[in-house]
XYZ file of C-alpha atoms in Angstrom:
517
model
C 48.105 3.775 -30.618
C 51.413 3.186 -32.460
C 54.584 3.481 -30.109
C 58.329 3.114 -30.323
C 60.156 0.139 -29.110
C 63.906 0.239 -29.010
C 66.372 -2.580 -28.110
C 67.934 -2.262 -24.524
C 71.907 -2.024 -24.881
C 72.197 -5.647 -23.636
C 69.934 -6.742 -26.823
C 72.044 -4.380 -28.883
C 75.494 -5.477 -27.537
C 74.766 -9.195 -29.495
C 74.249 -7.264 -32.775
C 77.492 -5.565 -32.232
C 79.731 -8.593 -31.514
C 78.657 -10.152 -34.934
C 81.519 -10.988 -37.555
C 81.553 -12.390 -40.896
C 82.585 -15.699 -39.026
C 80.504 -15.533 -36.048
C 77.255 -14.940 -35.330
C 75.408 -14.744 -31.413
C 72.630 -16.357 -32.936
C 71.975 -20.518 -32.281
C 69.602 -22.826 -33.658
C 66.974 -24.344 -31.636
C 66.214 -28.415 -32.453
C 62.957 -30.072 -31.990
C 62.612 -33.967 -33.389
C 59.401 -35.274 -33.771
C 57.534 -38.802 -33.806
C 54.667 -38.923 -36.388
C 53.370 -42.156 -35.176
C 51.322 -40.377 -32.190
C 49.449 -38.495 -34.373
C 45.719 -39.716 -34.123
C 44.361 -42.062 -36.597
C 47.758 -42.772 -37.914
C 48.083 -39.370 -39.785
C 51.022 -37.990 -41.519
C 51.793 -34.255 -41.501
C 52.437 -32.704 -45.044
C 54.874 -29.497 -45.340
C 51.756 -27.508 -46.010
C 50.234 -28.543 -42.919
C 53.464 -27.676 -40.594
C 53.396 -23.862 -42.343
C 49.878 -23.651 -41.206
C 50.982 -24.191 -38.076
C 53.810 -22.495 -37.700
C 52.131 -19.401 -39.161
C 49.051 -19.579 -36.579
C 51.395 -19.242 -33.966
C 53.476 -16.404 -35.058
C 51.244 -14.256 -33.017
C 52.529 -15.504 -29.424
C 55.312 -13.090 -29.795
C 56.278 -10.087 -31.568
C 59.528 -11.203 -32.605
C 58.101 -13.147 -35.308
C 56.948 -10.250 -37.486
C 59.349 -7.256 -36.085
C 62.918 -6.867 -37.886
C 65.308 -3.999 -36.792
C 65.657 -0.354 -37.946
C 69.163 0.822 -37.535
C 70.352 4.256 -36.731
C 72.643 5.749 -38.421
C 76.402 5.233 -37.618
C 75.210 3.489 -34.453
C 74.473 6.467 -32.643
C 71.915 5.179 -30.734
C 70.231 1.387 -29.979
C 68.330 -0.177 -33.280
C 64.197 0.005 -33.149
C 62.211 -3.342 -33.511
C 59.507 -2.448 -36.365
C 56.722 -4.174 -38.197
C 57.635 -6.164 -41.368
C 54.923 -4.875 -43.956
C 56.476 -7.330 -46.173
C 56.180 -10.506 -43.669
C 56.006 -13.847 -45.828
C 55.758 -16.707 -43.491
C 57.645 -18.683 -46.941
C 60.620 -16.508 -46.262
C 61.066 -18.064 -43.097
C 60.084 -21.577 -42.948
C 61.927 -23.960 -45.369
C 61.651 -27.433 -46.554
C 64.741 -29.752 -46.862
C 65.477 -33.643 -46.665
C 68.096 -35.593 -44.786
C 70.803 -36.902 -46.980
C 71.216 -40.501 -46.807
C 71.600 -42.647 -44.800
C 69.382 -40.620 -42.572
C 71.201 -41.247 -39.478
C 72.056 -38.727 -36.256
C 75.600 -38.055 -37.614
C 74.341 -37.070 -40.611
C 71.666 -35.023 -39.013
C 74.098 -33.378 -36.699
C 76.098 -32.318 -39.521
C 73.027 -30.626 -41.298
C 72.263 -28.676 -38.326
C 75.669 -27.311 -37.773
C 75.872 -26.499 -41.519
C 72.141 -24.705 -41.188
C 73.867 -22.543 -38.223
C 75.394 -20.058 -40.592
C 76.843 -16.763 -39.206
C 74.488 -14.849 -41.189
C 71.018 -12.950 -40.668
C 68.999 -11.235 -43.295
C 68.490 -8.027 -41.449
C 65.994 -6.891 -43.628
C 63.612 -9.459 -42.434
C 62.612 -10.774 -38.625
C 65.884 -12.392 -37.438
C 64.386 -15.961 -37.732
C 63.984 -18.761 -39.984
C 62.790 -22.627 -39.636
C 63.675 -25.640 -41.602
C 61.749 -28.612 -41.539
C 63.705 -31.755 -42.348
C 62.416 -34.745 -43.007
C 64.284 -38.096 -43.756
C 65.175 -38.957 -40.207
C 64.672 -42.771 -40.977
C 67.833 -44.490 -39.566
C 67.808 -43.452 -35.953
C 67.437 -46.047 -33.365
C 65.638 -44.245 -30.785
C 63.190 -42.965 -33.319
C 60.553 -44.674 -35.941
C 60.935 -44.341 -39.263
C 58.893 -41.385 -40.441
C 60.249 -38.968 -37.915
C 61.102 -35.322 -38.602
C 62.934 -32.089 -37.226
C 62.276 -28.492 -37.096
C 65.317 -26.273 -36.535
C 64.844 -22.753 -35.673
C 67.576 -20.122 -36.036
C 66.768 -17.170 -34.051
C 69.329 -14.063 -33.245
C 70.301 -13.204 -29.699
C 69.090 -9.906 -30.203
C 65.751 -10.869 -29.895
C 65.880 -13.952 -27.453
C 67.677 -15.320 -24.419
C 67.519 -18.673 -23.529
C 64.573 -18.428 -21.127
C 62.767 -16.843 -23.658
C 63.431 -19.622 -26.348
C 62.292 -21.831 -24.067
C 58.919 -19.841 -23.395
C 58.562 -19.978 -27.407
C 58.635 -23.790 -27.325
C 55.834 -23.915 -25.298
C 54.092 -21.387 -27.505
C 54.479 -23.365 -30.918
C 53.601 -26.696 -29.114
C 50.193 -28.228 -27.435
C 50.148 -30.714 -24.390
C 48.492 -33.410 -25.688
C 48.041 -35.184 -29.246
C 44.490 -33.835 -29.743
C 45.849 -29.814 -29.611
C 45.253 -28.726 -25.839
C 46.985 -25.286 -25.593
C 49.470 -24.993 -22.840
C 47.338 -21.731 -21.839
C 50.326 -19.256 -21.647
C 47.928 -16.222 -21.151
C 46.858 -15.404 -24.905
C 48.378 -13.697 -27.688
C 51.051 -11.108 -27.644
C 50.225 -7.645 -29.123
C 52.387 -7.469 -32.560
C 50.837 -4.336 -34.353
C 50.955 -0.883 -33.027
C 54.549 -0.920 -33.131
C 55.565 2.163 -35.709
C 58.996 2.850 -37.398
C 60.853 6.095 -36.234
C 61.272 8.788 -38.890
C 64.834 9.896 -39.460
C 64.269 13.208 -37.637
C 62.745 11.451 -34.511
C 65.809 8.909 -34.631
C 68.272 11.908 -34.473
C 66.839 13.896 -31.902
C 66.155 10.482 -29.563
C 69.763 9.719 -30.275
C 70.781 12.865 -28.898
C 69.024 12.772 -25.909
C 69.842 9.187 -25.044
C 73.181 10.040 -25.354
C 72.991 13.194 -23.645
C 71.256 11.586 -20.459
C 72.813 8.580 -20.275
C 75.350 9.217 -17.739
C 72.524 9.997 -15.600
C 70.521 6.646 -16.100
C 73.847 5.073 -15.124
C 73.869 6.947 -12.365
C 71.076 4.338 -10.344
C 72.552 1.059 -11.398
C 76.032 2.247 -10.578
C 75.135 3.805 -7.379
C 73.767 -0.160 -6.224
C 76.555 -1.988 -7.807
C 79.904 -0.011 -6.546
C 79.459 -0.445 -2.800
C 78.537 -4.073 -3.262
C 81.455 -4.534 -5.456
C 83.797 -2.297 -3.056
C 82.310 -4.573 0.036
C 83.105 -7.852 -1.976
C 86.405 -7.065 -3.002
C 86.982 -6.318 0.640
C 86.070 -9.521 1.844
C 87.643 -11.362 -0.525
C 90.947 -9.936 0.255
C 90.843 -10.533 3.883
C 89.461 -13.964 3.166
C 92.713 -14.765 0.832
C 95.132 -13.016 3.371
C 94.166 -15.621 5.812
C 94.046 -18.337 3.534
C 96.908 -17.456 1.546
C 94.808 -17.147 -2.063
C 93.602 -20.751 -3.555
C 95.308 -21.826 -6.777
C 92.156 -22.678 -8.448
C 89.607 -20.166 -8.492
C 88.047 -18.061 -11.392
C 89.755 -15.312 -10.615
C 93.389 -16.805 -11.286
C 95.026 -17.035 -14.709
C 93.061 -18.909 -17.183
C 95.295 -21.690 -18.907
C 95.443 -21.773 -22.913
C 93.901 -24.349 -24.572
C 92.583 -24.946 -28.164
C 89.390 -23.392 -27.179
C 90.669 -20.030 -26.522
C 91.408 -19.346 -30.227
C 89.654 -17.506 -33.390
C 87.034 -19.111 -34.818
C 85.998 -20.027 -38.357
C 82.362 -19.761 -39.782
C 82.142 -23.561 -40.055
C 80.627 -25.610 -36.583
C 80.393 -29.230 -35.373
C 77.794 -30.346 -33.151
C 76.635 -33.346 -31.183
C 74.713 -34.665 -28.413
C 74.446 -36.788 -25.534
C 71.265 -38.186 -23.826
C 71.050 -38.795 -19.900
C 68.386 -39.567 -17.418
C 67.379 -36.835 -15.021
C 67.051 -39.911 -12.228
C 70.169 -40.862 -13.412
C 72.113 -37.165 -12.364
C 69.761 -36.974 -9.376
C 71.483 -40.040 -7.834
C 74.892 -38.744 -8.829
C 74.274 -35.628 -6.970
C 73.386 -37.172 -3.478
C 77.029 -38.246 -3.550
C 78.087 -34.357 -2.253
C 76.281 -32.497 -0.115
C 74.836 -29.146 -1.782
C 75.736 -30.199 -5.685
C 73.140 -29.386 -7.919
C 72.387 -31.384 -11.479
C 74.173 -28.666 -13.149
C 77.059 -29.333 -11.161
C 76.874 -32.553 -11.944
C 76.898 -31.933 -15.357
C 79.614 -29.314 -15.632
C 81.796 -32.184 -13.734
C 80.472 -34.724 -16.848
C 81.825 -31.754 -19.497
C 85.067 -31.295 -17.358
C 85.714 -34.877 -16.979
C 85.180 -35.081 -20.654
C 87.614 -31.824 -21.806
C 89.903 -33.624 -19.389
C 89.716 -36.762 -21.644
C 89.440 -35.291 -24.894
C 92.656 -32.703 -24.405
C 94.742 -35.250 -22.637
C 93.906 -37.989 -25.480
C 95.475 -35.042 -27.737
C 98.347 -34.233 -25.257
C 97.158 -30.704 -24.315
C 95.799 -31.064 -20.803
C 96.398 -27.854 -19.271
C 98.518 -28.011 -15.675
C 95.753 -25.971 -14.102
C 91.910 -26.233 -14.124
C 90.045 -24.423 -17.185
C 87.383 -22.170 -16.503
C 83.969 -21.893 -18.070
C 81.565 -18.834 -18.465
C 78.152 -19.697 -17.400
C 75.260 -17.213 -18.486
C 72.922 -16.569 -15.133
C 69.307 -15.781 -15.733
C 68.131 -12.264 -14.306
C 64.614 -12.587 -15.560
C 61.661 -11.752 -12.831
C 58.052 -12.843 -12.743
C 57.430 -8.999 -13.627
C 59.434 -9.847 -16.983
C 56.274 -10.918 -19.092
C 57.767 -9.726 -22.425
C 58.444 -13.360 -24.684
C 61.343 -11.722 -26.144
C 64.444 -9.444 -24.743
C 67.347 -10.653 -22.949
C 67.703 -10.766 -19.214
C 70.932 -12.161 -18.565
C 74.507 -11.380 -16.870
C 77.582 -13.973 -16.774
C 79.703 -15.829 -13.928
C 82.952 -17.607 -14.526
C 83.487 -20.767 -12.400
C 86.668 -23.048 -12.329
C 85.770 -26.519 -13.361
C 88.323 -28.729 -11.983
C 89.871 -30.295 -15.105
C 93.015 -30.941 -13.369
C 91.549 -32.958 -10.973
C 92.140 -36.849 -11.766
C 89.131 -38.369 -9.117
C 85.640 -37.555 -10.283
C 83.958 -37.130 -7.109
C 86.421 -34.863 -5.840
C 85.932 -33.082 -8.806
C 82.212 -32.754 -7.992
C 82.747 -31.513 -4.806
C 85.174 -28.737 -6.173
C 82.920 -27.989 -9.143
C 80.071 -27.707 -6.422
C 82.555 -25.416 -4.263
C 83.389 -23.031 -7.086
C 79.704 -22.900 -8.530
C 78.786 -21.586 -5.070
C 81.413 -19.325 -4.903
C 80.846 -17.511 -8.234
C 77.070 -17.479 -7.731
C 77.665 -15.700 -4.036
C 79.742 -13.075 -5.955
C 77.051 -12.494 -8.653
C 74.244 -12.385 -6.075
C 76.271 -10.433 -3.650
C 76.756 -7.695 -6.330
C 73.281 -8.365 -7.737
C 73.041 -9.957 -10.948
C 69.973 -7.716 -12.218
C 72.171 -4.786 -11.224
C 74.701 -5.788 -13.767
C 72.258 -6.394 -16.409
C 70.752 -2.685 -15.905
C 74.313 -1.476 -15.913
C 75.005 -2.750 -19.518
C 71.453 -1.631 -20.745
C 72.511 1.743 -19.986
C 75.802 2.278 -21.572
C 76.204 4.556 -24.751
C 75.361 2.888 -27.985
C 78.084 4.218 -29.703
C 80.486 2.965 -26.964
C 78.945 -0.171 -27.037
C 79.166 -0.456 -30.716
C 82.639 0.333 -30.775
C 83.641 -2.064 -27.975
C 81.664 -5.107 -29.664
C 83.464 -4.145 -32.711
C 86.955 -4.279 -30.742
C 86.085 -7.592 -28.728
C 84.885 -9.464 -32.279
C 88.397 -8.058 -33.790
C 90.885 -9.309 -30.886
C 88.539 -11.966 -29.570
C 87.970 -12.538 -25.643
C 91.585 -13.353 -24.749
C 92.844 -9.305 -24.277
C 94.435 -9.261 -27.784
C 96.469 -12.287 -27.537
C 97.910 -11.146 -24.115
C 96.978 -14.776 -22.461
C 94.723 -12.985 -19.814
C 91.905 -14.821 -21.106
C 88.445 -14.732 -18.907
C 87.597 -18.334 -19.735
C 88.082 -21.342 -21.828
C 84.786 -22.107 -23.019
C 80.691 -21.841 -22.313
C 78.498 -24.029 -20.377
C 74.821 -22.850 -21.008
C 71.714 -24.379 -18.886
C 68.347 -23.690 -20.563
C 65.746 -25.691 -18.750
C 62.803 -27.012 -21.154
C 59.410 -28.681 -20.773
C 59.246 -31.343 -18.031
C 56.182 -32.823 -19.824
C 55.569 -34.711 -23.292
C 54.856 -31.678 -25.809
C 53.347 -31.855 -29.253
C 53.012 -30.276 -32.587
C 49.823 -31.120 -34.679
C 49.747 -34.910 -33.237
C 53.430 -35.268 -33.304
C 55.259 -36.344 -30.099
C 58.207 -34.005 -29.499
C 61.053 -36.659 -28.580
C 64.115 -34.143 -28.429
C 64.612 -30.773 -27.795
C 68.151 -28.719 -27.813
C 70.503 -26.114 -29.183
C 72.967 -25.509 -31.634
C 74.986 -22.761 -29.647
C 76.793 -19.619 -31.172
C 80.545 -19.625 -30.878
C 82.959 -16.677 -30.915
C 86.706 -15.561 -31.089
C 88.113 -16.818 -27.430
C 85.181 -19.296 -27.064
C 85.565 -21.774 -29.611
C 83.245 -24.326 -27.759
C 79.732 -24.075 -25.731
C 77.924 -26.974 -23.911
C 74.391 -26.548 -24.284
C 72.742 -27.932 -21.745
C 68.729 -28.553 -21.835
C 66.175 -30.783 -20.359
C 62.987 -32.305 -21.682
C 60.404 -35.087 -20.222
C 62.692 -36.010 -17.629
C 65.834 -36.170 -19.881
C 68.955 -33.986 -19.992
C 71.148 -33.301 -23.000
C 74.342 -32.285 -23.050
C 75.113 -30.735 -26.599
C 78.562 -29.431 -27.586
C 79.007 -27.017 -30.358
C 82.129 -25.696 -31.612
C 84.383 -24.374 -34.144
C 84.872 -27.210 -36.932
C 88.980 -26.333 -36.800
C 89.065 -26.554 -33.196
C 87.231 -29.716 -32.716
C 87.645 -31.782 -35.600
C 86.345 -35.008 -33.954
C 83.018 -34.376 -32.629
C 82.066 -37.845 -32.211
C 85.260 -38.160 -30.168
C 84.010 -35.894 -27.985
C 80.892 -37.331 -27.322
C 82.577 -40.458 -26.626
C 84.264 -38.410 -24.044
C 81.349 -37.258 -22.283
C 79.833 -40.693 -22.005
C 82.793 -42.130 -20.508
C 83.145 -38.984 -18.038
C 79.525 -39.824 -17.520
C 80.105 -43.712 -16.736
C 83.231 -43.024 -14.678
C 81.200 -40.432 -12.203
C 78.476 -42.556 -11.925
C 80.874 -45.257 -10.396
C 82.915 -43.340 -8.243
C 79.614 -42.213 -6.595
C 77.981 -45.047 -6.089
C 74.757 -44.365 -8.091
C 72.838 -46.833 -10.156
C 72.720 -46.424 -13.812
C 69.127 -46.224 -15.688
C 70.249 -47.335 -18.991
C 73.530 -48.370 -21.007
C 75.829 -45.513 -22.149
C 75.674 -44.849 -25.891
C 78.588 -46.890 -28.030
C 80.837 -45.210 -30.129
C 84.377 -46.042 -31.261
C 87.351 -44.679 -29.431
C 90.327 -43.745 -31.027
C 93.306 -45.463 -29.614
C 94.864 -43.091 -26.919
C 98.338 -42.555 -27.779
C 99.691 -40.132 -24.926
C 101.810 -41.407 -21.858
C 100.523 -41.455 -18.519
C 101.435 -37.816 -16.655
C 102.411 -37.866 -13.369
C 100.274 -37.057 -10.363
C 100.637 -34.186 -8.482
C 98.976 -32.472 -5.393
C 97.430 -29.255 -5.595
C 97.165 -26.761 -2.279
C 93.421 -27.977 -1.577
C 94.785 -31.746 -1.321
C 92.998 -32.511 -4.684
C 94.509 -34.971 -7.238
C 95.387 -33.487 -10.341
C 97.400 -34.074 -13.520
C 101.239 -32.452 -14.083
């Protein structure tokens, strides 16, 4: 029986935030080693195309497009694309010489454009050959870049699609995710039906908002009361995600152009570092590495702020009952990252404290309640708000009252090796979306005992991505030495620019931690 499938308010908000310079869509990166193909085979493009088409039944997003409601009076609908052709979504390109990792990162950045064709399903893939000059890959390796709009998938859904496209061994053993999803039977609503449903949804939205608000407001009030009491006794700490966020180069208006780079780490290395501070997580360790890198990067350019930077971090609210492979189930939290603290171990302790505090606030209020609230906001109001935010950026229209400086997004991936038509997956990460007020996003992905820190930034904001990658390597080495953890590998070597800024005096913050002035 045919049915209607409408976007939630959260899904639709990602469409309303799109501009001609920035989209909420991102690109998943898969890199493959062909030497693992049984019999020493070599995959041809038509074989990869056939394989991808065979897996499109694993998720409805592959064959469904959006039908907009006139004047954004209601949220768009997913409808079947009757003209779907796999050739309109999967393309074959070659990496320019010398075919090294830097050249590949440039290509990945350029293919992550801010524009999607809303007359088709919101995804496309690029099969990239010519990765012949990368030291950790054999010649003949290839990559698949998969662009998807955030309205269709969140990070967890993207990881699920990664499983769906791959096998567990070189001979084609499927992961067994519960079979194919129904991709037929979703019909397009008529103009009369959309108008009727829009009137009803807008009329009843206050009643639908009542339930999440009834859960949310008492929790918010109770949490605020506890925070006020705590601050009355403790005098108000200087560095929390609730204080004024400093101004940095990452807070400005973005261009349509991106840069992307990556640093690779062994999971066991980060586990060793984590043991140095009780209660810290792998995510805390990675955040501390990023914080140290940003400290080095901004100090090199003479722009290190006196106060700590604040990161926006997505929080997964998906429960075990959320079986739908698409759609978004996320909310956001802010956490101070201690970029003003010189000592790496003290910085890790500070980050651990701050992320725990932010998580406790989200948990106390209820992450699912925050998500439910966004799902029921009237479409016209959400569309207008999205356009306003896109127009003025995320810094309150230039008033300096920013919510955060950049984003850190953790997307856990498969912990076991995966294969595509016998070719082993060697690398999996994401070119993340950047927007006004958030000119840099650090995607943290994991796969087969490795952790990848992959910054995406506006090209005008970070014109030297290789130097930022070197800052990540040096921050890791610094944290490793400070915590006494044993390294499992040698850090990547990249040429550093000579530092020209003068050494800055050291001050003490209220918690007794060292910080740059």
